[in-house]
CSV table of C-alpha atoms in Angstrom, one decimal:
chain,number,residue,atom,x,y,z
A,1,MET,CA,0.0,0.0,0.0
A,2,ALA,CA,2.8,2.4,1.1
A,3,LEU,CA,4.7,1.3,-2.0
A,4,ALA,CA,1.8,2.0,-4.3
A,5,SER,CA,1.4,5.6,-2.9
A,6,ALA,CA,5.1,6.2,-3.2
A,7,ALA,CA,5.1,5.2,-6.8
A,8,GLY,CA,2.0,7.4,-7.3
A,9,ALA,CA,3.8,10.3,-5.8
A,10,ARG,CA,6.8,9.7,-8.1
A,11,MET,CA,4.4,9.6,-11.1
A,12,MET,CA,2.9,12.8,-10.0
A,13,ARG,CA,6.2,14.5,-9.7
A,14,ARG,CA,7.3,13.4,-13.1
A,15,THR,CA,4.0,14.6,-14.7
A,16,ILE,CA,4.5,18.0,-13.0
A,17,TYR,CA,8.1,18.2,-14.3
A,18,ALA,CA,6.9,17.4,-17.8
A,19,HIS,CA,4.2,20.1,-17.9
A,20,PRO,CA,5.0,22.8,-15.3
A,21,SER,CA,2.9,25.5,-17.1
A,22,LEU,CA,-0.2,23.4,-17.1
A,23,PHE,CA,0.0,22.7,-13.4
A,24,LEU,CA,0.9,26.3,-12.7
A,25,VAL,CA,-2.3,27.4,-14.4
A,26,ILE,CA,-4.3,24.9,-12.5
A,27,GLY,CA,-2.7,26.0,-9.2
A,28,LEU,CA,-3.4,29.7,-10.0
A,29,LEU,CA,-7.0,28.9,-10.8
A,30,CYS,CA,-7.3,27.1,-7.4
A,31,LEU,CA,-5.8,30.1,-5.6
A,32,TRP,CA,-8.2,32.4,-7.4
A,33,GLN,CA,-11.2,30.3,-6.3
A,34,ILE,CA,-9.9,30.2,-2.7
A,35,ALA,CA,-9.4,34.0,-2.7
A,36,PHE,CA,-13.0,34.3,-4.0
A,37,TRP,CA,-14.3,32.2,-1.1
A,38,LEU,CA,-12.2,34.4,1.3
A,39,VAL,CA,-13.2,37.9,0.1
A,40,GLY,CA,-16.6,37.3,-1.3
A,41,ARG,CA,-18.7,38.5,-4.2
A,42,ASP,CA,-18.3,42.3,-3.5
A,43,ALA,CA,-14.7,42.2,-4.5
A,44,LEU,CA,-14.1,39.2,-6.8
A,45,LEU,CA,-15.7,37.0,-9.3
A,46,PRO,CA,-14.9,33.2,-9.3
A,47,PRO,CA,-12.8,31.9,-12.3
A,48,LEU,CA,-15.6,30.1,-14.1
A,49,GLU,CA,-18.0,33.1,-14.0
A,50,THR,CA,-15.3,35.5,-15.2
A,51,ILE,CA,-14.5,33.2,-18.2
A,52,LEU,CA,-18.2,33.0,-19.0
A,53,TYR,CA,-18.7,36.8,-18.7
A,54,LEU,CA,-15.6,37.4,-20.9
A,55,ALA,CA,-17.0,34.9,-23.5
A,56,GLY,CA,-20.2,36.9,-23.4
A,57,LEU,CA,-18.4,40.2,-23.9
A,58,LEU,CA,-16.4,38.7,-26.8
A,59,GLN,CA,-19.7,38.1,-28.6
A,60,THR,CA,-20.7,41.8,-28.6
A,61,ALA,CA,-19.5,44.1,-31.5
A,62,ARG,CA,-18.9,47.0,-29.1
A,63,PHE,CA,-16.3,45.0,-27.1
A,64,TRP,CA,-14.5,44.1,-30.4
A,65,GLY,CA,-14.5,47.8,-31.2
A,66,HIS,CA,-12.5,48.5,-28.0
A,67,ILE,CA,-10.2,45.6,-28.7
A,68,ALA,CA,-9.5,46.9,-32.3
A,69,GLU,CA,-8.8,50.4,-30.9
A,70,THR,CA,-6.3,49.1,-28.3
A,71,GLY,CA,-4.8,46.7,-30.9
A,72,THR,CA,-4.2,49.4,-33.5
A,73,ALA,CA,-2.6,51.7,-31.0
A,74,PHE,CA,-0.5,48.9,-29.7
A,75,VAL,CA,0.7,47.7,-33.1
A,76,ILE,CA,1.8,51.2,-34.1
A,77,ALA,CA,3.5,51.8,-30.8
A,78,LEU,CA,5.3,48.5,-31.0
A,79,ALA,CA,6.5,49.3,-34.5
A,80,ILE,CA,7.8,52.7,-33.3
A,81,SER,CA,9.5,51.1,-30.3
A,82,VAL,CA,11.3,48.5,-32.3
A,83,VAL,CA,12.4,50.7,-35.1
A,84,ALA,CA,13.5,53.6,-32.9
A,85,GLY,CA,15.0,51.3,-30.3
A,86,LEU,CA,17.0,49.4,-32.9
A,87,ALA,CA,18.2,52.7,-34.5
A,88,ILE,CA,19.3,54.1,-31.1
A,89,GLY,CA,20.9,50.9,-30.0
A,90,LEU,CA,22.8,50.3,-33.3
A,91,ALA,CA,23.9,54.0,-33.5
A,92,LEU,CA,25.3,53.8,-30.0
A,93,GLY,CA,26.6,50.2,-30.4
A,94,LEU,CA,28.7,51.1,-33.4
A,95,ASN,CA,30.3,54.1,-31.7
A,96,ARG,CA,32.1,53.5,-28.5
A,97,MET,CA,32.3,57.1,-27.5
A,98,ALA,CA,28.6,57.8,-28.1
A,99,ALA,CA,27.8,54.6,-26.2
A,100,GLU,CA,29.8,55.7,-23.2
A,101,VAL,CA,28.2,59.1,-23.2
A,102,PHE,CA,24.6,58.1,-23.6
A,103,GLU,CA,24.3,54.7,-21.9
A,104,PRO,CA,23.7,56.2,-18.4
A,105,PHE,CA,20.8,58.2,-19.8
A,106,LEU,CA,19.2,55.0,-21.2
A,107,LEU,CA,19.6,53.2,-17.9
A,108,ALA,CA,18.2,56.1,-16.0
A,109,GLY,CA,15.3,56.1,-18.5
A,110,ASN,CA,14.6,52.6,-17.5
A,111,SER,CA,14.4,53.2,-13.8
A,112,VAL,CA,12.2,56.3,-14.0
A,113,PRO,CA,8.4,55.9,-13.3
A,114,LYS,CA,7.3,56.9,-16.8
A,115,ILE,CA,3.7,57.3,-15.7
A,116,ALA,CA,4.8,60.7,-14.2
A,117,LEU,CA,5.5,61.8,-17.8
A,118,TYR,CA,2.0,61.1,-18.9
A,119,PRO,CA,0.6,64.6,-18.4
A,120,ILE,CA,3.3,66.0,-20.7
A,121,VAL,CA,2.4,63.5,-23.4
A,122,LEU,CA,-1.2,64.5,-23.1
A,123,LEU,CA,-0.4,68.2,-23.2
A,124,ILE,CA,1.6,67.7,-26.4
A,125,PHE,CA,-0.6,65.2,-28.3
A,126,GLY,CA,-4.1,65.9,-26.8
A,127,ILE,CA,-6.5,63.2,-25.9
A,128,GLY,CA,-6.8,60.4,-28.4
A,129,MET,CA,-4.9,57.9,-30.5
A,130,PRO,CA,-1.5,59.8,-30.8
A,131,ALA,CA,-1.2,60.1,-27.0
A,132,LYS,CA,-1.7,56.4,-26.5
A,133,ILE,CA,0.7,55.5,-29.2
A,134,ALA,CA,3.3,57.9,-27.8
A,135,PHE,CA,2.9,56.5,-24.3
A,136,GLY,CA,3.2,52.9,-25.4
A,137,ALA,CA,6.3,53.8,-27.5
A,138,ILE,CA,7.9,55.6,-24.5
A,139,HIS,CA,7.7,52.4,-22.5
A,140,GLY,CA,8.9,50.1,-25.2
A,141,VAL,CA,11.7,52.0,-26.8
A,142,VAL,CA,14.1,52.0,-23.8
A,143,PRO,CA,14.4,48.2,-23.3
A,144,VAL,CA,14.8,47.6,-27.1
A,145,ALA,CA,17.6,50.2,-27.2
A,146,ILE,CA,19.4,48.9,-24.1
A,147,PHE,CA,19.3,45.3,-25.3
A,148,THR,CA,20.5,46.2,-28.8
A,149,LEU,CA,23.3,48.2,-27.3
A,150,THR,CA,24.4,45.4,-25.0
A,151,ALA,CA,24.0,42.9,-27.9
A,152,CYS,CA,26.4,45.1,-30.1
A,153,SER,CA,29.0,45.2,-27.4
A,154,ASN,CA,28.8,41.5,-26.8
A,155,VAL,CA,29.7,40.7,-30.4
A,156,PRO,CA,33.3,39.3,-30.4
A,157,PRO,CA,35.6,42.0,-31.7
A,158,ILE,CA,37.3,39.4,-33.9
A,159,LEU,CA,34.3,39.3,-36.1
A,160,PHE,CA,34.6,43.0,-36.8
A,161,ARG,CA,38.3,42.6,-37.6
A,162,ALA,CA,37.4,39.8,-40.0
A,163,ALA,CA,34.8,42.0,-41.6
A,164,ALA,CA,37.4,44.8,-41.9
A,165,ALA,CA,39.9,42.3,-43.4
A,166,MET,CA,37.4,41.3,-46.0
A,167,ARG,CA,36.8,45.0,-46.8
A,168,LEU,CA,33.1,44.9,-46.1
A,169,THR,CA,31.3,48.2,-46.2
A,170,ARG,CA,29.8,49.6,-43.1
A,171,TRP,CA,26.3,48.6,-44.2
A,172,ASP,CA,27.4,45.1,-45.2
A,173,THR,CA,29.1,44.7,-41.8
A,174,ILE,CA,25.9,45.6,-40.0
A,175,ARG,CA,23.8,43.3,-42.3
A,176,SER,CA,25.9,40.2,-42.5
A,177,VAL,CA,28.1,40.3,-39.3
A,178,LEU,CA,26.5,42.4,-36.6
A,179,LEU,CA,22.8,41.6,-36.9
A,180,PRO,CA,23.2,37.8,-37.1
A,181,ALA,CA,25.6,37.8,-34.2
A,182,ALA,CA,23.5,40.1,-32.0
A,183,LEU,CA,20.1,38.7,-33.0
A,184,PRO,CA,19.4,36.6,-29.9
A,185,ASP,CA,19.9,39.5,-27.5
A,186,ILE,CA,18.0,41.9,-29.8
A,187,PHE,CA,15.2,39.5,-29.9
A,188,SER,CA,15.1,39.4,-26.1
A,189,GLY,CA,14.9,43.2,-26.1
A,190,ILE,CA,12.0,43.1,-28.5
A,191,ARG,CA,10.2,40.5,-26.3
A,192,ILE,CA,10.5,42.8,-23.3
A,193,GLY,CA,9.6,45.8,-25.4
A,194,PHE,CA,6.5,44.0,-26.4
A,195,SER,CA,5.2,43.6,-22.9
A,196,LEU,CA,6.2,47.1,-21.8
A,197,THR,CA,4.6,48.6,-24.9
A,198,LEU,CA,1.3,46.8,-24.1
A,199,ILE,CA,1.4,48.0,-20.5
A,200,GLY,CA,2.2,51.6,-21.7
A,201,THR,CA,-0.7,51.6,-24.2
A,202,ILE,CA,-3.2,50.3,-21.7
A,203,LEU,CA,-2.0,52.9,-19.1
A,204,GLY,CA,-2.3,55.6,-21.8
A,205,GLU,CA,-5.9,54.5,-22.5
A,206,MET,CA,-6.8,54.7,-18.8
A,207,PHE,CA,-6.4,58.5,-18.7
A,208,GLY,CA,-6.3,60.0,-22.2
A,209,SER,CA,-8.9,58.2,-24.1
A,210,GLN,CA,-12.6,57.6,-24.8
A,211,ARG,CA,-12.1,54.1,-26.3
A,212,GLY,CA,-10.1,50.9,-25.9
A,213,LEU,CA,-9.6,48.3,-23.1
A,214,GLY,CA,-7.8,50.7,-20.8
A,215,TYR,CA,-10.7,53.2,-21.0
A,216,LEU,CA,-13.1,50.3,-20.3
A,217,LEU,CA,-11.1,49.4,-17.2
A,218,MET,CA,-11.1,53.0,-16.0
A,219,THR,CA,-14.8,53.4,-16.4
A,220,ALA,CA,-15.4,50.0,-14.7
A,221,ILE,CA,-13.4,51.2,-11.7
A,222,GLY,CA,-15.5,54.3,-11.5
A,223,LEU,CA,-18.7,52.2,-11.6
A,224,GLN,CA,-17.3,49.5,-9.3
A,225,ASN,CA,-18.2,47.0,-12.0
A,226,ILE,CA,-16.3,43.9,-10.9
A,227,GLN,CA,-17.4,41.8,-13.8
A,228,VAL,CA,-15.9,44.1,-16.4
A,229,ILE,CA,-12.7,44.7,-14.4
A,230,MET,CA,-12.1,41.0,-13.9
A,231,SER,CA,-12.9,39.9,-17.5
A,232,VAL,CA,-10.8,42.7,-19.1
A,233,THR,CA,-7.9,42.0,-16.7
A,234,LEU,CA,-8.2,38.3,-17.5
A,235,LEU,CA,-8.2,39.0,-21.2
A,236,LEU,CA,-5.1,41.2,-20.9
A,237,VAL,CA,-3.2,38.7,-18.8
A,238,LEU,CA,-4.1,35.8,-21.2
A,239,VAL,CA,-2.9,37.7,-24.3
A,240,ALA,CA,0.3,39.0,-22.6
A,241,ALA,CA,1.2,35.6,-21.1
A,242,THR,CA,0.4,33.7,-24.3
A,243,VAL,CA,2.4,36.0,-26.6
A,244,ASN,CA,5.3,36.1,-24.2
A,245,THR,CA,5.4,32.3,-23.9
A,246,LEU,CA,5.6,32.0,-27.7
A,247,LEU,CA,8.3,34.7,-28.0
A,248,LEU,CA,10.2,33.1,-25.1
A,249,ALA,CA,10.2,29.7,-27.0
A,250,GLN,CA,11.5,31.5,-30.1
A,251,ASP,CA,14.0,33.3,-28.0
A,252,ARG,CA,15.4,30.0,-26.6
A,253,ARG,CA,15.4,28.5,-30.2
A,254,LEU,CA,17.6,31.5,-31.3
A,255,ARG,CA,20.0,31.0,-28.4
A,256,ASN,CA,20.4,27.2,-28.9
A,257,PRO,CA,19.9,26.5,-32.6
A,258,ALA,CA,21.4,23.1,-32.2
A,259,THR,CA,18.8,21.6,-30.0
A,260,PRO,CA,15.5,20.8,-31.7
A,261,SER,CA,12.6,23.0,-30.6
A,262,GLN,CA,10.7,21.8,-27.6
A,263,ALA,CA,8.1,23.3,-25.4
A,264,PRO,CA,9.8,25.1,-22.5
B,1,MET,CA,36.8,63.5,-17.9
B,2,ARG,CA,36.0,64.2,-21.5
B,3,ILE,CA,33.1,61.9,-21.3
B,4,ALA,CA,31.7,63.7,-18.3
B,5,LEU,CA,31.9,66.9,-20.3
B,6,TYR,CA,30.1,65.4,-23.3
B,7,ARG,CA,27.4,64.0,-20.9
B,8,LEU,CA,27.0,67.5,-19.4
B,9,LEU,CA,26.6,68.9,-22.9
B,10,ALA,CA,24.1,66.2,-23.9
B,11,VAL,CA,22.0,67.4,-21.0
B,12,LEU,CA,22.5,71.2,-21.3
B,13,LEU,CA,22.3,71.7,-25.0
B,14,PRO,CA,18.7,70.3,-25.4
B,15,LEU,CA,17.7,72.2,-22.3
B,16,ALA,CA,19.1,75.5,-23.7
B,17,LEU,CA,17.3,74.8,-27.0
B,18,LEU,CA,14.1,74.2,-25.1
B,19,GLU,CA,14.6,77.4,-23.1
B,20,ILE,CA,14.9,79.4,-26.2
B,21,LEU,CA,11.9,77.8,-27.9
B,22,CYS,CA,9.8,78.5,-24.8
B,23,ARG,CA,10.9,82.1,-24.3
B,24,ASP,CA,10.1,82.7,-28.0
B,25,ARG,CA,6.6,81.4,-27.3
B,26,PHE,CA,7.2,78.8,-30.0
B,27,ILE,CA,6.1,76.4,-27.3
B,28,THR,CA,3.4,78.0,-25.2
B,29,PRO,CA,3.6,77.9,-21.4
B,30,LEU,CA,0.3,76.0,-21.5
B,31,THR,CA,2.2,73.1,-23.1
B,32,LEU,CA,5.6,73.5,-21.4
B,33,PRO,CA,6.9,76.3,-19.3
B,34,ALA,CA,10.6,77.2,-19.8
B,35,PRO,CA,13.1,74.9,-18.0
B,36,SER,CA,14.3,77.7,-15.9
B,37,GLN,CA,10.7,78.4,-14.8
B,38,ILE,CA,10.3,74.8,-13.9
B,39,LEU,CA,13.5,74.8,-11.8
B,40,LEU,CA,12.4,78.0,-10.0
B,41,GLY,CA,9.0,76.3,-9.4
B,42,LEU,CA,10.7,73.3,-7.9
B,43,TRP,CA,12.7,75.5,-5.6
B,44,ALA,CA,9.5,77.3,-4.5
B,45,VAL,CA,7.7,74.0,-3.9
B,46,ILE,CA,10.6,72.8,-1.7
B,47,GLU,CA,11.0,76.1,0.1
B,48,LYS,CA,7.3,76.5,0.9
B,49,GLY,CA,6.9,72.9,1.8
B,50,THR,CA,3.4,72.6,0.4
B,51,PHE,CA,4.0,69.1,-0.7
B,52,ASN,CA,6.1,67.8,2.1
B,53,ALA,CA,3.3,65.5,3.3
B,54,ALA,CA,2.9,64.1,-0.2
B,55,ILE,CA,6.6,63.6,-0.6
B,56,LEU,CA,6.9,61.9,2.7
B,57,LYS,CA,3.9,59.7,2.0
B,58,THR,CA,5.3,58.6,-1.3
B,59,LEU,CA,8.8,57.9,0.0
B,60,THR,CA,7.4,55.9,3.0
B,61,ASN,CA,5.2,53.8,0.7
B,62,VAL,CA,8.1,53.2,-1.7
B,63,GLY,CA,10.3,52.3,1.2
B,64,LEU,CA,7.8,49.9,2.6
B,65,ALA,CA,7.3,48.2,-0.7
B,66,PHE,CA,11.0,48.0,-1.3
B,67,VAL,CA,11.9,46.5,2.2
B,68,LEU,CA,9.0,44.0,2.0
B,69,SER,CA,10.0,42.9,-1.5
B,70,VAL,CA,13.7,42.5,-0.6
B,71,VAL,CA,12.9,40.5,2.6
B,72,VAL,CA,10.2,38.4,1.1
B,73,GLY,CA,12.1,38.0,-2.2
B,74,ILE,CA,15.3,36.7,-0.6
B,75,THR,CA,13.5,34.3,1.8
B,76,THR,CA,11.2,33.0,-1.0
B,77,GLY,CA,14.1,32.7,-3.4
B,78,ALA,CA,16.2,30.7,-0.8
B,79,ALA,CA,13.2,28.5,-0.1
B,80,ILE,CA,12.4,27.8,-3.7
B,81,HIS,CA,16.0,27.1,-4.4
B,82,ARG,CA,15.7,24.1,-2.1
B,83,ALA,CA,12.3,22.9,-3.3
B,84,ARG,CA,13.1,21.8,-6.8
B,85,LEU,CA,9.6,20.7,-7.7
B,86,LEU,CA,8.1,24.1,-6.7
B,87,ARG,CA,10.8,25.8,-8.6
B,88,ALA,CA,10.0,23.9,-11.8
B,89,LEU,CA,6.4,24.8,-11.3
B,90,LEU,CA,7.0,28.5,-10.7
B,91,GLU,CA,9.7,29.0,-13.4
B,92,PRO,CA,7.1,29.7,-16.2
B,93,LEU,CA,5.4,32.2,-13.9
B,94,PHE,CA,8.7,34.1,-13.4
B,95,SER,CA,9.5,34.2,-17.1
B,96,THR,CA,6.1,35.7,-18.1
B,97,TYR,CA,5.5,37.7,-14.9
B,98,TYR,CA,6.8,41.1,-16.3
B,99,ALA,CA,4.7,40.7,-19.4
B,100,ILE,CA,1.5,40.9,-17.2
B,101,PRO,CA,0.1,44.4,-16.7
B,102,ILE,CA,0.2,44.4,-12.9
B,103,TYR,CA,-1.6,47.8,-12.8
B,104,ALA,CA,-4.7,46.0,-14.1
B,105,PHE,CA,-5.0,44.4,-10.7
B,106,TYR,CA,-5.0,47.8,-8.9
B,107,PRO,CA,-8.8,48.3,-9.2
B,108,LEU,CA,-9.3,44.9,-7.5
B,109,PHE,CA,-6.9,45.8,-4.7
B,110,ILE,CA,-8.8,49.0,-4.1
B,111,VAL,CA,-12.1,47.1,-3.9
B,112,VAL,CA,-10.5,44.5,-1.5
B,113,PHE,CA,-8.4,46.8,0.7
B,114,GLY,CA,-10.1,50.2,0.3
B,115,LEU,CA,-8.4,53.5,-0.7
B,116,GLY,CA,-5.7,53.5,1.9
B,117,ASP,CA,-1.9,52.9,1.4
B,118,ALA,CA,-2.2,49.2,1.2
B,119,PRO,CA,-3.1,48.9,-2.5
B,120,GLN,CA,-0.2,51.2,-3.6
B,121,VAL,CA,2.3,49.4,-1.4
B,122,LEU,CA,1.0,46.1,-2.7
B,123,ILE,CA,1.4,47.1,-6.3
B,124,GLY,CA,5.0,48.3,-5.7
B,125,PHE,CA,5.7,45.1,-3.8
B,126,MET,CA,4.2,42.9,-6.5
B,127,LEU,CA,6.3,44.6,-9.2
B,128,ALA,CA,9.5,44.4,-7.1
B,129,VAL,CA,9.4,41.1,-5.4
B,130,VAL,CA,9.7,38.8,-8.5
B,131,SER,CA,12.9,40.5,-9.7
B,132,MET,CA,14.3,39.9,-6.2
B,133,ILE,CA,13.3,36.2,-6.2
B,134,VAL,CA,14.8,35.6,-9.6
B,135,SER,CA,18.0,37.4,-8.7
B,136,THR,CA,18.3,35.4,-5.5
B,137,LEU,CA,17.8,32.2,-7.4
B,138,ALA,CA,20.5,33.2,-9.9
B,139,GLY,CA,22.8,34.1,-7.1
B,140,LEU,CA,22.4,30.8,-5.3
B,141,ASP,CA,22.8,28.9,-8.6
B,142,SER,CA,26.1,30.7,-9.1
B,143,VAL,CA,27.6,29.1,-6.0
B,144,PRO,CA,29.7,26.1,-7.2
B,145,PRO,CA,28.4,22.9,-5.5
B,146,VAL,CA,32.0,21.9,-4.6
B,147,LEU,CA,32.1,24.9,-2.2
B,148,GLY,CA,29.0,23.6,-0.4
B,149,LYS,CA,30.8,20.3,0.1
B,150,THR,CA,34.0,22.1,1.3
B,151,ALA,CA,31.9,23.9,3.9
B,152,LEU,CA,30.5,20.5,5.0
B,153,VAL,CA,34.1,19.1,5.3
B,154,LEU,CA,35.2,22.1,7.3
B,155,GLN,CA,32.1,21.6,9.5
B,156,LEU,CA,30.9,25.2,9.1
B,157,GLY,CA,27.6,25.9,10.8
B,158,PRO,CA,24.7,27.2,8.6
B,159,VAL,CA,25.3,30.8,9.6
B,160,GLU,CA,29.0,30.5,8.8
B,161,THR,CA,28.4,28.8,5.5
B,162,VAL,CA,26.0,31.6,4.4
B,163,ARG,CA,28.4,34.3,5.6
B,164,SER,CA,31.6,33.0,4.1
B,165,VAL,CA,30.5,30.9,1.1
B,166,THR,CA,27.0,31.7,-0.2
B,167,LEU,CA,26.9,35.5,0.3
B,168,PRO,CA,30.2,36.3,-1.4
B,169,TYR,CA,29.1,34.4,-4.5
B,170,ALA,CA,25.5,35.5,-4.5
B,171,ALA,CA,26.2,39.2,-3.6
B,172,PRO,CA,26.5,40.6,-7.1
B,173,TYR,CA,23.2,39.0,-8.2
B,174,LEU,CA,21.5,40.1,-5.0
B,175,PHE,CA,22.7,43.6,-5.6
B,176,THR,CA,21.2,43.6,-9.1
B,177,GLY,CA,17.9,42.4,-7.6
B,178,VAL,CA,18.0,45.2,-5.0
B,179,LYS,CA,18.6,47.8,-7.7
B,180,LEU,CA,15.6,46.5,-9.8
B,181,ALA,CA,13.5,46.3,-6.6
B,182,VAL,CA,14.1,50.0,-5.9
B,183,ALA,CA,13.2,51.0,-9.4
B,184,TYR,CA,10.1,48.8,-9.5
B,185,ALA,CA,8.9,50.0,-6.0
B,186,PHE,CA,9.1,53.6,-7.3
B,187,ILE,CA,7.3,52.8,-10.6
B,188,GLY,CA,4.6,50.7,-8.8
B,189,VAL,CA,3.8,53.2,-6.0
B,190,ILE,CA,3.8,56.3,-8.1
B,191,GLY,CA,1.9,54.7,-10.9
B,192,ALA,CA,-0.8,53.5,-8.4
B,193,GLU,CA,-1.0,56.9,-6.9
B,194,PHE,CA,-1.4,58.4,-10.3
B,195,ILE,CA,-4.2,56.0,-11.3
B,196,MET,CA,-6.3,56.5,-8.2
B,197,SER,CA,-5.6,57.6,-4.7
B,198,GLY,CA,-5.9,60.5,-2.3
B,199,THR,CA,-2.3,61.2,-1.3
B,200,GLY,CA,1.2,61.1,-2.6
B,201,LEU,CA,3.2,62.7,-5.4
B,202,GLY,CA,1.5,60.8,-8.1
B,203,TYR,CA,-1.8,62.0,-6.9
B,204,GLU,CA,-0.6,65.6,-6.7
B,205,ILE,CA,0.6,65.5,-10.3
B,206,ARG,CA,-2.7,64.1,-11.5
B,207,PHE,CA,-4.6,66.8,-9.5
B,208,ALA,CA,-2.4,69.6,-10.9
B,209,TYR,CA,-2.9,68.2,-14.4
B,210,ASP,CA,-6.7,68.0,-14.0
B,211,ASN,CA,-6.6,71.7,-12.9
B,212,LEU,CA,-4.2,72.7,-15.7
B,213,ASP,CA,-1.8,73.9,-13.0
B,214,ASN,CA,1.4,73.7,-14.9
B,215,ASN,CA,3.3,75.7,-12.3
B,216,VAL,CA,2.9,72.8,-9.9
B,217,MET,CA,2.7,69.9,-12.2
B,218,TYR,CA,6.1,70.3,-14.0
B,219,PRO,CA,8.1,70.9,-10.9
B,220,LEU,CA,6.6,67.8,-9.2
B,221,ILE,CA,7.4,65.7,-12.3
B,222,LEU,CA,10.9,67.0,-12.2
B,223,LEU,CA,11.2,66.2,-8.5
B,224,ILE,CA,10.1,62.6,-9.2
B,225,LEU,CA,12.6,62.2,-12.0
B,226,LEU,CA,15.4,63.6,-9.9
B,227,ILE,CA,14.6,61.4,-6.9
B,228,ALA,CA,14.4,58.2,-9.0
B,229,ILE,CA,17.6,59.0,-11.0
B,230,THR,CA,19.6,60.0,-7.9
B,231,VAL,CA,18.6,56.8,-6.0
B,232,ASN,CA,19.5,54.8,-9.0
B,233,MET,CA,22.8,56.5,-9.6
B,234,SER,CA,23.9,56.2,-6.0
B,235,LEU,CA,23.2,52.5,-6.1
B,236,ASP,CA,25.2,52.2,-9.3
B,237,ARG,CA,28.1,54.0,-7.7
B,238,TRP,CA,28.0,51.8,-4.6
B,239,GLU,CA,27.9,48.7,-6.7
B,240,TRP,CA,30.8,49.9,-8.8
B,241,ARG,CA,32.8,50.6,-5.6
B,242,LEU,CA,32.0,47.1,-4.1
B,243,ARG,CA,33.1,45.5,-7.4
B,244,ALA,CA,36.3,47.5,-7.5
B,245,ARG,CA,37.1,46.5,-3.9
B,246,ARG,CA,36.7,42.8,-4.9
B,247,GLY,CA,39.0,43.3,-7.8
B,248,HIS,CA,36.4,42.7,-10.5
B,249,GLY,CA,37.0,46.2,-11.9
């Protein structure tokens, strides 16, 4: 009997090691349900009801209008973050002097609470789409730039010497030496930029907008509408976690190209 | 030395340009007052002490969130380091954690805890604690297993082992965690104050913005930036000095 239960426990352990994400999600759902039992209906909705309410919202055209609004702002902000971040990172990465002068500014930009800058963005762009895009891009551009800069300085100098020996032009050096060598780090920067841009866009919508998921959250807070708060939060967490997991898998594939791709 | 000069120029030149544009009314004071005006405003705010209560409130909450996250983060990290199964389970959470918009939980915290300091401290804590846990794990991973065995052979007690084996190896990682925790505690607390609260610097900025009171808003924004950057830079300095003393240069 004891032997059987020991074997069972070992089986259980092995299953958890094989699918940690699955068991993590189950564990979090259990915690959520327990928290609901503890605080009650005034503050929380149980998992099943939240999922059903979200499914209901997803069948209304108005909710999709909000999603489209947030999605558009986010995609443009992400494009700006990636392009500007790469440009800044490469410009500094290729010039040692510039890198040394400007790197502290980038690192400081990373540690500053950017939400404090929000009123300035609103005063410049006014309420609406441009302000959201700008705020999303402010959040995303710094990590992309920092990771790109670090990636450039991590490229072995011998590669550059080889490129010089082969008389590659500056542009060819960037294209066929620097970018392939730095790609894994740059990709990590884009992954982090992705999440921060999403957070920035949502924050932007919470204050300076009449549409979008962030606006929906803010009005729901005002009305104490728990159902909307929880289902929008759930949707955001689901989207962010899913995309990040996919990007992380690609990230690992870039870092270890030899090993065949496997779910992390 | 030359680099310091360039850095100074990189700050001063844009400021001077901004000053000229503002004085020429190319940028109206409704959008942005001249930098010199903002600086004078900051001086007035500090001298009059109108916002001392708000500053104190914000700094206290940031401090609370920071200390909590460091203590909880290091203990949790050390515990998870021993429980391998739990670590395997939580690893996916850690790697996606910072992709999740934590602020989205703030409304729930307000509903659960009310509009006191607790929701703000909790947001700062939640943002900061995971970076502390992850750094602690990385630090403990960096200790070579053979040194653990050496400690056993030398019959060091647990306290001695931590002091003379674990800490020296893990310290650089822990320091990175602490630095991140400070930044996240600031970002979390001020962000939460800004979204919805009744006190603190974030709230005062929001209030000034809603009243179009640029003479208060810009100096306070500058104050937050200065505090965050100063704290960050002093930690960098300190870390650099620690490393230099250990000969890592």
